[in-house]
C-alpha cells in the first residue's frame, strides 16, 4: 500500500501575491516580507502568484520535459550523470547512489547548474561543481530552452532573497555577497504513476529536506508533492494554476538559526497519470561558510535526514554539497566522506 496523506485545510499553505515585490514603497515590501517570513516559520512551504514568469516559459519547460523523457534510453544515457564529475545530466529511475541505506526514487531527472566556459578561472583551476552543462545531441532545443528558463528563475530568486532577509530583520541585501557565482540548479523530473496497492518500497521522491537556500517549484496539474507537517502527519500540496511552490531549504534554515523551517517532503504520484515537475534550487557560492546570521531564541529541530546541515560547524557549503551529491547520485566523483553511509539516512 502507498503511504497516506491528507489534504490541507483552507489557508494552511499560504498563497502569497508577489505584486509588491519591486514596490518603491518600503512599507509594502516589509508587509510582503512578513507574509513570507510567517509562512517560512510556520510551514516552510508556500505558493507564490504574480511572480512575473510568463506562463508560456513554464509551459515550454513542461513540453521540454515530456519530450526529453520520451527519448530512447540510449539518448538519455548519453548525458548520464554517471559520466559527469559536475553532478549534471540524466539520472535514470530507481538509481541508487553510494549510500545503500537510502531508498531508490522512482523519478527520472535531468539537471543543470550555471553553465561556465572552459576559460572561466574556477573551471580552469578544476574547482569542483564549476563547469559546462552536458546536453543531449538528440534534442537540440533543450539547451536554449532550459538555459533561458534558468536565467528567468535566477532573476526571480534574486528578487525574492531580500524578502527573506527583511523577514529575518536583516538588511534587504544581506544575502547578496553569497551569490556571485552561485551553484544554482535547475531540474526537470518525471514520475510514473503508482497504483494504490503498490507494494514496492519506493515512491517518486523519498522523504528529504531540500539542501539549498530555497526552492521554486513548478508542478503540473497531476499533484503528488506532500509535506510533513509540524503536527507529524503528511499533507498534500495541491497544484494551483500559474503558481509556484516555494520552500525553505537547509541553508536558509541554517542562516535563520532554524527560525525558518526546512520542511521534509516527498512525492507520491497516486493519481494515475504521468507527472512532470520543474524545481529550481537557489544555492549560493561554493566558498560560502555557513553559520546563523540571526539568533533564534527558541530553536527546535525536526528529525535529521540524510540531507540535514549542521549549522554549528562553520561548514564550507561547496564541500558539503559535493559530499552529499556524491553520496546520492551515481557519480564518478567520490569523496572519502561519501563512501561512509550516514547514520541518519532515511
Ligand atoms: O517533484 C516535486 O514536486 C518535488 C521534487 C523535490 O522535492 C526535489 O527535487 O527536491
Ligand atoms: Fe525537494
mmCIF file of C-alpha atoms and ligand atoms in Angstrom:
data_model
loop_
_atom_site.group_PDB
_atom_site.id
_atom_site.type_symbol
_atom_site.label_atom_id
_atom_site.label_comp_id
_atom_site.label_asym_id
_atom_site.label_seq_id
_atom_site.Cartn_x
_atom_site.Cartn_y
_atom_site.Cartn_z
ATOM 1 C CA UNK A 1 0.000 0.000 0.000
ATOM 2 C CA UNK A 2 1.139 3.536 -0.668
ATOM 3 C CA UNK A 3 1.599 5.813 2.361
ATOM 4 C CA UNK A 4 -1.357 8.107 3.037
ATOM 5 C CA UNK A 5 -1.600 11.912 3.080
ATOM 6 C CA UNK A 6 -4.353 14.380 3.938
ATOM 7 C CA UNK A 7 -5.447 17.498 2.041
ATOM 8 C CA UNK A 8 -4.536 20.912 3.524
ATOM 9 C CA UNK A 9 -7.171 22.935 5.366
ATOM 10 C CA UNK A 10 -8.148 26.176 3.583
ATOM 11 C CA UNK A 11 -5.330 28.683 4.084
ATOM 12 C CA UNK A 12 -2.990 26.147 5.697
ATOM 13 C CA UNK A 13 -0.469 26.712 2.892
ATOM 14 C CA UNK A 14 -0.317 30.472 2.220
ATOM 15 C CA UNK A 15 -0.786 31.848 -1.292
ATOM 16 C CA UNK A 16 1.459 34.902 -1.443
ATOM 17 C CA UNK A 17 0.908 37.558 -4.107
ATOM 18 C CA UNK A 18 4.273 38.991 -5.179
ATOM 19 C CA UNK A 19 2.735 42.079 -6.852
ATOM 20 C CA UNK A 20 4.564 44.394 -4.390
ATOM 21 C CA UNK A 21 7.951 42.691 -4.614
ATOM 22 C CA UNK A 22 9.601 45.582 -6.502
ATOM 23 C CA UNK A 23 7.459 48.335 -4.953
ATOM 24 C CA UNK A 24 9.319 51.609 -4.290
ATOM 25 C CA UNK A 25 7.335 51.772 -1.033
ATOM 26 C CA UNK A 26 9.390 50.134 1.774
ATOM 27 C CA UNK A 27 6.224 49.573 3.848
ATOM 28 C CA UNK A 28 4.732 47.428 1.069
ATOM 29 C CA UNK A 29 7.935 45.407 0.744
ATOM 30 C CA UNK A 30 8.047 44.966 4.521
ATOM 31 C CA UNK A 31 4.433 43.724 4.581
ATOM 32 C CA UNK A 32 5.224 41.182 1.874
ATOM 33 C CA UNK A 33 8.398 40.124 3.706
ATOM 34 C CA UNK A 34 6.385 39.474 6.870
ATOM 35 C CA UNK A 35 3.960 37.257 4.919
ATOM 36 C CA UNK A 36 6.915 35.303 3.526
ATOM 37 C CA UNK A 37 8.537 35.059 6.966
ATOM 38 C CA UNK A 38 5.323 33.842 8.620
ATOM 39 C CA UNK A 39 4.863 31.069 6.043
ATOM 40 C CA UNK A 40 8.577 30.200 6.242
ATOM 41 C CA UNK A 41 8.401 29.892 10.023
ATOM 42 C CA UNK A 42 5.116 28.063 10.325
ATOM 43 C CA UNK A 43 5.033 25.729 7.317
ATOM 44 C CA UNK A 44 8.288 26.119 5.358
ATOM 45 C CA UNK A 45 6.223 25.917 2.167
ATOM 46 C CA UNK A 46 4.045 28.486 0.399
ATOM 47 C CA UNK A 47 2.678 29.277 -3.051
ATOM 48 C CA UNK A 48 3.588 32.426 -4.990
ATOM 49 C CA UNK A 49 1.397 34.086 -7.624
ATOM 50 C CA UNK A 50 2.031 37.221 -9.712
ATOM 51 C CA UNK A 51 5.669 36.160 -9.868
ATOM 52 C CA UNK A 52 6.301 37.637 -13.307
ATOM 53 C CA UNK A 53 7.421 34.449 -15.092
ATOM 54 C CA UNK A 54 5.336 34.132 -18.288
ATOM 55 C CA UNK A 55 3.046 31.085 -18.424
ATOM 56 C CA UNK A 56 4.497 30.348 -21.871
ATOM 57 C CA UNK A 57 8.002 29.897 -20.375
ATOM 58 C CA UNK A 58 6.727 27.439 -17.797
ATOM 59 C CA UNK A 59 4.654 25.637 -20.449
ATOM 60 C CA UNK A 60 7.721 25.278 -22.657
ATOM 61 C CA UNK A 61 9.633 23.633 -19.798
ATOM 62 C CA UNK A 62 6.895 21.044 -19.306
ATOM 63 C CA UNK A 63 6.872 20.365 -23.069
ATOM 64 C CA UNK A 64 10.659 20.018 -22.972
ATOM 65 C CA UNK A 65 10.426 17.620 -20.041
ATOM 66 C CA UNK A 66 7.880 15.416 -21.818
ATOM 67 C CA UNK A 67 9.985 15.404 -24.969
ATOM 68 C CA UNK A 68 13.265 14.678 -23.186
ATOM 69 C CA UNK A 69 11.938 11.834 -21.046
ATOM 70 C CA UNK A 70 10.310 10.272 -24.150
ATOM 71 C CA UNK A 71 13.717 9.954 -25.861
ATOM 72 C CA UNK A 72 15.147 6.437 -26.253
ATOM 73 C CA UNK A 73 17.144 5.349 -23.183
ATOM 74 C CA UNK A 74 20.395 5.461 -25.179
ATOM 75 C CA UNK A 75 19.899 9.136 -25.983
ATOM 76 C CA UNK A 76 19.221 9.953 -22.334
ATOM 77 C CA UNK A 77 22.106 7.833 -21.095
ATOM 78 C CA UNK A 78 24.444 9.672 -23.474
ATOM 79 C CA UNK A 79 24.201 12.517 -20.934
ATOM 80 C CA UNK A 80 24.153 10.269 -17.855
ATOM 81 C CA UNK A 81 25.165 11.856 -14.573
ATOM 82 C CA UNK A 82 27.471 8.876 -14.107
ATOM 83 C CA UNK A 83 29.728 10.435 -16.777
ATOM 84 C CA UNK A 84 29.757 13.865 -15.108
ATOM 85 C CA UNK A 85 32.184 14.961 -12.419
ATOM 86 C CA UNK A 86 29.977 18.036 -12.006
ATOM 87 C CA UNK A 87 26.759 16.216 -10.932
ATOM 88 C CA UNK A 88 24.940 17.244 -14.094
ATOM 89 C CA UNK A 89 22.912 15.278 -16.599
ATOM 90 C CA UNK A 90 20.418 12.422 -16.676
ATOM 91 C CA UNK A 91 19.504 10.345 -13.605
ATOM 92 C CA UNK A 92 17.558 7.186 -14.514
ATOM 93 C CA UNK A 93 14.615 5.888 -12.453
ATOM 94 C CA UNK A 94 15.456 3.702 -9.454
ATOM 95 C CA UNK A 95 19.076 4.807 -9.260
ATOM 96 C CA UNK A 96 20.923 4.164 -6.033
ATOM 97 C CA UNK A 97 23.917 6.268 -5.115
ATOM 98 C CA UNK A 98 26.809 5.174 -2.932
ATOM 99 C CA UNK A 99 24.681 5.102 0.183
ATOM 100 C CA UNK A 100 22.773 1.829 0.022
ATOM 101 C CA UNK A 101 20.760 2.828 3.088
ATOM 102 C CA UNK A 102 18.833 5.340 1.005
ATOM 103 C CA UNK A 103 15.762 4.008 -0.772
ATOM 104 C CA UNK A 104 15.660 4.392 -4.554
ATOM 105 C CA UNK A 105 13.449 7.096 -6.099
ATOM 106 C CA UNK A 106 11.061 6.200 -8.938
ATOM 107 C CA UNK A 107 11.614 9.609 -10.545
ATOM 108 C CA UNK A 108 13.901 10.188 -13.520
ATOM 109 C CA UNK A 109 15.648 13.533 -13.764
ATOM 110 C CA UNK A 110 17.850 15.804 -15.852
ATOM 111 C CA UNK A 111 19.720 18.600 -14.110
ATOM 112 C CA UNK A 112 21.939 21.545 -14.917
ATOM 113 C CA UNK A 113 23.827 24.190 -12.952
ATOM 114 C CA UNK A 114 25.320 27.525 -14.001
ATOM 115 C CA UNK A 115 27.000 26.977 -17.356
ATOM 116 C CA UNK A 116 30.614 28.106 -17.099
ATOM 117 C CA UNK A 117 33.070 28.089 -20.028
ATOM 118 C CA UNK A 118 36.431 26.312 -20.010
ATOM 119 C CA UNK A 119 38.291 29.626 -19.715
ATOM 120 C CA UNK A 120 36.485 30.632 -16.525
ATOM 121 C CA UNK A 121 39.255 30.851 -13.877
ATOM 122 C CA UNK A 122 37.465 28.471 -11.467
ATOM 123 C CA UNK A 123 36.822 25.950 -14.257
ATOM 124 C CA UNK A 124 40.428 26.222 -15.438
ATOM 125 C CA UNK A 125 41.565 25.639 -11.830
ATOM 126 C CA UNK A 126 39.420 22.477 -11.607
ATOM 127 C CA UNK A 127 37.185 23.793 -8.826
ATOM 128 C CA UNK A 128 34.512 21.152 -8.021
ATOM 129 C CA UNK A 129 30.923 21.915 -9.166
ATOM 130 C CA UNK A 130 32.131 24.529 -11.713
ATOM 131 C CA UNK A 131 31.967 23.945 -15.477
ATOM 132 C CA UNK A 132 29.757 23.406 -18.523
ATOM 133 C CA UNK A 133 26.427 21.580 -18.742
ATOM 134 C CA UNK A 134 26.046 18.378 -20.805
ATOM 135 C CA UNK A 135 23.303 18.470 -23.472
ATOM 136 C CA UNK A 136 21.581 15.644 -25.361
ATOM 137 C CA UNK A 137 22.518 15.612 -29.060
ATOM 138 C CA UNK A 138 19.107 14.067 -29.781
ATOM 139 C CA UNK A 139 17.199 17.158 -28.572
ATOM 140 C CA UNK A 140 18.848 20.410 -29.697
ATOM 141 C CA UNK A 141 16.070 22.626 -28.269
ATOM 142 C CA UNK A 142 16.744 21.566 -24.663
ATOM 143 C CA UNK A 143 19.859 23.719 -24.231
ATOM 144 C CA UNK A 144 18.329 27.059 -25.288
ATOM 145 C CA UNK A 145 15.034 26.354 -23.503
ATOM 146 C CA UNK A 146 16.489 25.252 -20.160
ATOM 147 C CA UNK A 147 19.213 27.894 -20.213
ATOM 148 C CA UNK A 148 16.705 30.689 -20.837
ATOM 149 C CA UNK A 149 14.352 29.405 -18.145
ATOM 150 C CA UNK A 150 17.183 29.038 -15.632
ATOM 151 C CA UNK A 151 18.062 32.694 -16.281
ATOM 152 C CA UNK A 152 14.467 33.777 -15.649
ATOM 153 C CA UNK A 153 14.212 31.755 -12.438
ATOM 154 C CA UNK A 154 17.535 33.021 -11.154
ATOM 155 C CA UNK A 155 16.259 36.592 -11.668
ATOM 156 C CA UNK A 156 13.123 35.727 -9.697
ATOM 157 C CA UNK A 157 15.254 34.106 -6.989
ATOM 158 C CA UNK A 158 17.361 37.267 -6.690
ATOM 159 C CA UNK A 159 14.211 39.377 -6.385
ATOM 160 C CA UNK A 160 12.959 37.106 -3.587
ATOM 161 C CA UNK A 161 16.149 36.966 -1.484
ATOM 162 C CA UNK A 162 15.540 40.453 0.013
ATOM 163 C CA UNK A 163 12.124 39.311 1.279
ATOM 164 C CA UNK A 164 13.693 36.532 3.347
ATOM 165 C CA UNK A 165 16.395 38.921 4.614
ATOM 166 C CA UNK A 166 13.863 41.553 5.604
ATOM 167 C CA UNK A 167 11.656 38.896 7.177
ATOM 168 C CA UNK A 168 14.572 37.970 9.463
ATOM 169 C CA UNK A 169 15.193 41.598 10.417
ATOM 170 C CA UNK A 170 18.324 41.816 8.240
ATOM 171 C CA UNK A 171 19.124 44.477 5.600
ATOM 172 C CA UNK A 172 17.462 43.650 2.271
ATOM 173 C CA UNK A 173 20.813 43.000 0.596
ATOM 174 C CA UNK A 174 22.170 40.794 3.407
ATOM 175 C CA UNK A 175 22.405 37.683 1.216
ATOM 176 C CA UNK A 176 23.858 39.332 -1.910
ATOM 177 C CA UNK A 177 27.550 38.708 -1.062
ATOM 178 C CA UNK A 178 26.941 34.940 -1.116
ATOM 179 C CA UNK A 179 25.662 34.835 -4.697
ATOM 180 C CA UNK A 180 28.451 35.956 -7.018
ATOM 181 C CA UNK A 181 28.903 32.645 -8.883
ATOM 182 C CA UNK A 182 26.105 30.596 -7.353
ATOM 183 C CA UNK A 183 25.671 26.828 -7.571
ATOM 184 C CA UNK A 184 22.063 27.249 -8.762
ATOM 185 C CA UNK A 185 20.440 24.096 -10.142
ATOM 186 C CA UNK A 186 17.507 23.514 -12.489
ATOM 187 C CA UNK A 187 15.952 20.055 -12.787
ATOM 188 C CA UNK A 188 13.231 18.533 -14.929
ATOM 189 C CA UNK A 189 11.567 15.500 -13.335
ATOM 190 C CA UNK A 190 9.267 12.713 -14.496
ATOM 191 C CA UNK A 191 7.222 10.472 -12.184
ATOM 192 C CA UNK A 192 5.366 7.361 -13.349
ATOM 193 C CA UNK A 193 2.014 6.783 -11.621
ATOM 194 C CA UNK A 194 1.826 4.210 -8.789
ATOM 195 C CA UNK A 195 -1.256 2.066 -8.139
ATOM 196 C CA UNK A 196 -2.807 2.456 -4.643
ATOM 197 C CA UNK A 197 -1.912 -1.162 -3.786
ATOM 198 C CA UNK A 198 1.695 -0.785 -4.995
ATOM 199 C CA UNK A 199 3.797 -2.815 -2.586
ATOM 200 C CA UNK A 200 7.278 -1.650 -3.636
ATOM 201 C CA UNK A 201 9.328 0.174 -1.014
ATOM 202 C CA UNK A 202 9.947 3.054 -3.413
ATOM 203 C CA UNK A 203 7.968 6.218 -4.051
ATOM 204 C CA UNK A 204 8.514 9.040 -6.580
ATOM 205 C CA UNK A 205 10.852 11.017 -4.334
ATOM 206 C CA UNK A 206 11.796 9.676 -0.897
ATOM 207 C CA UNK A 207 11.306 11.951 2.118
ATOM 208 C CA UNK A 208 14.015 14.590 2.278
ATOM 209 C CA UNK A 209 14.681 18.218 3.007
ATOM 210 C CA UNK A 210 15.991 20.465 0.249
ATOM 211 C CA UNK A 211 19.632 21.321 0.719
ATOM 212 C CA UNK A 212 19.693 24.797 -0.799
ATOM 213 C CA UNK A 213 18.588 28.226 0.367
ATOM 214 C CA UNK A 214 15.123 27.937 -1.136
ATOM 215 C CA UNK A 215 13.398 26.133 -4.000
ATOM 216 C CA UNK A 216 10.987 27.484 -6.631
ATOM 217 C CA UNK A 217 8.977 24.550 -7.971
ATOM 218 C CA UNK A 218 6.651 24.370 -10.965
ATOM 219 C CA UNK A 219 4.412 21.320 -10.752
ATOM 220 C CA UNK A 220 1.939 20.209 -13.406
ATOM 221 C CA UNK A 221 -1.774 19.616 -12.780
ATOM 222 C CA UNK A 222 -1.378 15.995 -11.582
ATOM 223 C CA UNK A 223 -0.330 16.503 -7.932
ATOM 224 C CA UNK A 224 1.936 14.311 -5.815
ATOM 225 C CA UNK A 225 4.010 16.663 -3.657
ATOM 226 C CA UNK A 226 3.476 16.017 0.065
ATOM 227 C CA UNK A 227 4.956 17.666 3.170
ATOM 228 C CA UNK A 228 5.448 16.519 6.758
ATOM 229 C CA UNK A 229 3.526 18.969 8.944
ATOM 230 C CA UNK A 230 4.706 20.122 12.354
ATOM 231 C CA UNK A 231 1.825 18.016 13.713
ATOM 232 C CA UNK A 232 3.549 14.922 12.296
ATOM 233 C CA UNK A 233 1.125 13.988 9.504
ATOM 234 C CA UNK A 234 1.679 14.069 5.745
ATOM 235 C CA UNK A 235 -0.231 16.708 3.787
ATOM 236 C CA UNK A 236 -0.625 17.177 0.022
ATOM 237 C CA UNK A 237 0.428 20.399 -1.724
ATOM 238 C CA UNK A 238 -2.216 20.524 -4.481
ATOM 239 C CA UNK A 239 -1.346 22.204 -7.793
ATOM 240 C CA UNK A 240 -2.637 25.777 -8.222
ATOM 241 C CA UNK A 241 -2.628 27.144 -11.800
ATOM 242 C CA UNK A 242 0.054 29.752 -12.606
ATOM 243 C CA UNK A 243 1.633 29.455 -9.165
ATOM 244 C CA UNK A 244 4.991 28.218 -7.960
ATOM 245 C CA UNK A 245 5.550 26.303 -4.746
ATOM 246 C CA UNK A 246 8.389 27.852 -2.749
ATOM 247 C CA UNK A 247 10.075 26.025 0.111
ATOM 248 C CA UNK A 248 12.844 26.689 2.578
ATOM 249 C CA UNK A 249 15.984 24.557 2.313
ATOM 250 C CA UNK A 250 18.670 23.563 4.836
ATOM 251 C CA UNK A 251 20.879 26.558 4.062
ATOM 252 C CA UNK A 252 18.155 29.123 4.785
ATOM 253 C CA UNK A 253 17.299 27.165 7.913
ATOM 254 C CA UNK A 254 20.959 27.456 8.961
ATOM 255 C CA UNK A 255 21.177 31.194 8.165
ATOM 256 C CA UNK A 256 17.949 31.768 10.122
ATOM 257 C CA UNK A 257 19.095 29.606 13.071
ATOM 258 C CA UNK A 258 16.054 27.397 12.404
ATOM 259 C CA UNK A 259 13.586 30.285 12.666
ATOM 260 C CA UNK A 260 12.612 29.227 9.132
ATOM 261 C CA UNK A 261 11.600 25.604 8.704
ATOM 262 C CA UNK A 262 13.286 23.305 6.176
ATOM 263 C CA UNK A 263 10.280 21.031 5.963
ATOM 264 C CA UNK A 264 10.602 17.353 4.984
ATOM 265 C CA UNK A 265 8.700 16.437 1.839
ATOM 266 C CA UNK A 266 8.243 13.607 -0.667
ATOM 267 C CA UNK A 267 6.441 12.845 -3.925
ATOM 268 C CA UNK A 268 3.852 10.079 -4.234
ATOM 269 C CA UNK A 269 2.223 10.004 -7.663
ATOM 270 C CA UNK A 270 -1.019 8.273 -6.682
ATOM 271 C CA UNK A 271 -3.069 9.928 -9.431
ATOM 272 C CA UNK A 272 -2.877 7.501 -12.363
ATOM 273 C CA UNK A 273 -1.163 9.944 -14.767
ATOM 274 C CA UNK A 274 2.420 10.688 -15.759
ATOM 275 C CA UNK A 275 3.640 13.625 -13.621
ATOM 276 C CA UNK A 276 6.277 16.235 -14.513
ATOM 277 C CA UNK A 277 7.807 18.930 -12.332
ATOM 278 C CA UNK A 278 10.498 21.581 -12.696
ATOM 279 C CA UNK A 279 12.267 22.634 -9.477
ATOM 280 C CA UNK A 280 14.833 25.442 -9.393
ATOM 281 C CA UNK A 281 17.214 25.456 -6.432
ATOM 282 C CA UNK A 282 18.719 28.702 -5.149
ATOM 283 C CA UNK A 283 22.189 27.674 -3.961
ATOM 284 C CA UNK A 284 24.981 30.124 -3.022
ATOM 285 C CA UNK A 285 28.682 30.330 -3.924
ATOM 286 C CA UNK A 286 30.900 27.292 -3.329
ATOM 287 C CA UNK A 287 33.081 29.054 -0.740
ATOM 288 C CA UNK A 288 30.240 30.251 1.497
ATOM 289 C CA UNK A 289 30.816 29.339 5.149
ATOM 290 C CA UNK A 290 27.515 28.520 6.806
ATOM 291 C CA UNK A 291 26.586 29.886 10.180
ATOM 292 C CA UNK A 292 23.448 31.550 11.535
ATOM 293 C CA UNK A 293 23.104 35.246 10.657
ATOM 294 C CA UNK A 294 20.486 35.778 13.367
ATOM 295 C CA UNK A 295 19.824 34.157 16.743
ATOM 296 C CA UNK A 296 16.763 32.053 17.357
ATOM 297 C CA UNK A 297 15.634 32.470 20.971
ATOM 298 C CA UNK A 298 13.927 29.045 20.994
ATOM 299 C CA UNK A 299 15.414 26.701 18.385
ATOM 300 C CA UNK A 300 13.641 23.400 17.830
ATOM 301 C CA UNK A 301 14.879 20.987 15.219
ATOM 302 C CA UNK A 302 12.910 18.373 13.337
ATOM 303 C CA UNK A 303 14.201 14.808 12.845
ATOM 304 C CA UNK A 304 17.501 14.554 10.979
ATOM 305 C CA UNK A 305 17.561 13.463 7.334
ATOM 306 C CA UNK A 306 20.403 12.468 5.037
ATOM 307 C CA UNK A 307 20.099 15.995 3.700
ATOM 308 C CA UNK A 308 20.393 17.826 7.061
ATOM 309 C CA UNK A 309 23.052 20.533 7.502
ATOM 310 C CA UNK A 310 24.765 21.127 10.864
ATOM 311 C CA UNK A 311 24.773 24.903 11.321
ATOM 312 C CA UNK A 312 27.122 24.785 14.326
ATOM 313 C CA UNK A 313 30.180 23.616 12.372
ATOM 314 C CA UNK A 314 31.062 26.553 10.040
ATOM 315 C CA UNK A 315 30.772 24.256 7.022
ATOM 316 C CA UNK A 316 32.126 25.330 3.626
ATOM 317 C CA UNK A 317 28.991 24.736 1.636
ATOM 318 C CA UNK A 318 30.517 23.631 -1.682
ATOM 319 C CA UNK A 319 32.430 20.830 0.032
ATOM 320 C CA UNK A 320 29.299 19.747 1.879
ATOM 321 C CA UNK A 321 27.302 19.656 -1.367
ATOM 322 C CA UNK A 322 29.972 17.610 -3.113
ATOM 323 C CA UNK A 323 29.939 15.085 -0.255
ATOM 324 C CA UNK A 324 26.159 14.841 -0.327
ATOM 325 C CA UNK A 325 25.847 14.726 -4.119
ATOM 326 C CA UNK A 326 28.496 12.047 -4.456
ATOM 327 C CA UNK A 327 26.560 10.063 -1.870
ATOM 328 C CA UNK A 328 23.135 10.305 -3.533
ATOM 329 C CA UNK A 329 24.000 10.308 -7.239
ATOM 330 C CA UNK A 330 25.619 7.630 -9.386
ATOM 331 C CA UNK A 331 28.631 9.863 -9.906
ATOM 332 C CA UNK A 332 32.273 9.163 -10.804
ATOM 333 C CA UNK A 333 33.226 11.798 -8.236
ATOM 334 C CA UNK A 334 33.501 10.155 -4.816
ATOM 335 C CA UNK A 335 34.782 11.853 -1.725
ATOM 336 C CA UNK A 336 36.016 9.904 1.288
ATOM 337 C CA UNK A 337 33.057 11.154 3.355
ATOM 338 C CA UNK A 338 30.586 9.943 0.751
ATOM 339 C CA UNK A 339 31.870 6.371 0.999
ATOM 340 C CA UNK A 340 30.560 6.216 4.559
ATOM 341 C CA UNK A 341 26.788 5.732 4.875
ATOM 342 C CA UNK A 342 25.131 8.317 7.083
ATOM 343 C CA UNK A 343 23.729 7.170 10.401
ATOM 344 C CA UNK A 344 20.743 9.475 9.873
ATOM 345 C CA UNK A 345 19.936 8.240 6.375
ATOM 346 C CA UNK A 346 16.190 7.871 5.751
HETATM 347 O O1 LIG B 1 8.773 16.963 -7.928
HETATM 348 C C1 LIG B 1 8.441 17.631 -6.957
HETATM 349 O O2 LIG B 1 7.305 18.122 -6.859
HETATM 350 C C2 LIG B 1 9.400 17.906 -5.824
HETATM 351 C C3 LIG B 1 10.783 17.379 -6.085
HETATM 352 C C4 LIG B 1 11.688 17.626 -4.937
HETATM 353 O O3 LIG B 1 11.288 17.647 -3.800
HETATM 354 C C5 LIG B 1 13.121 17.877 -5.179
HETATM 355 O O4 LIG B 1 13.599 17.697 -6.319
HETATM 356 O O5 LIG B 1 13.815 18.277 -4.221
HETATM 357 FE FE1 LIG B 2 12.733 18.564 -2.530
#
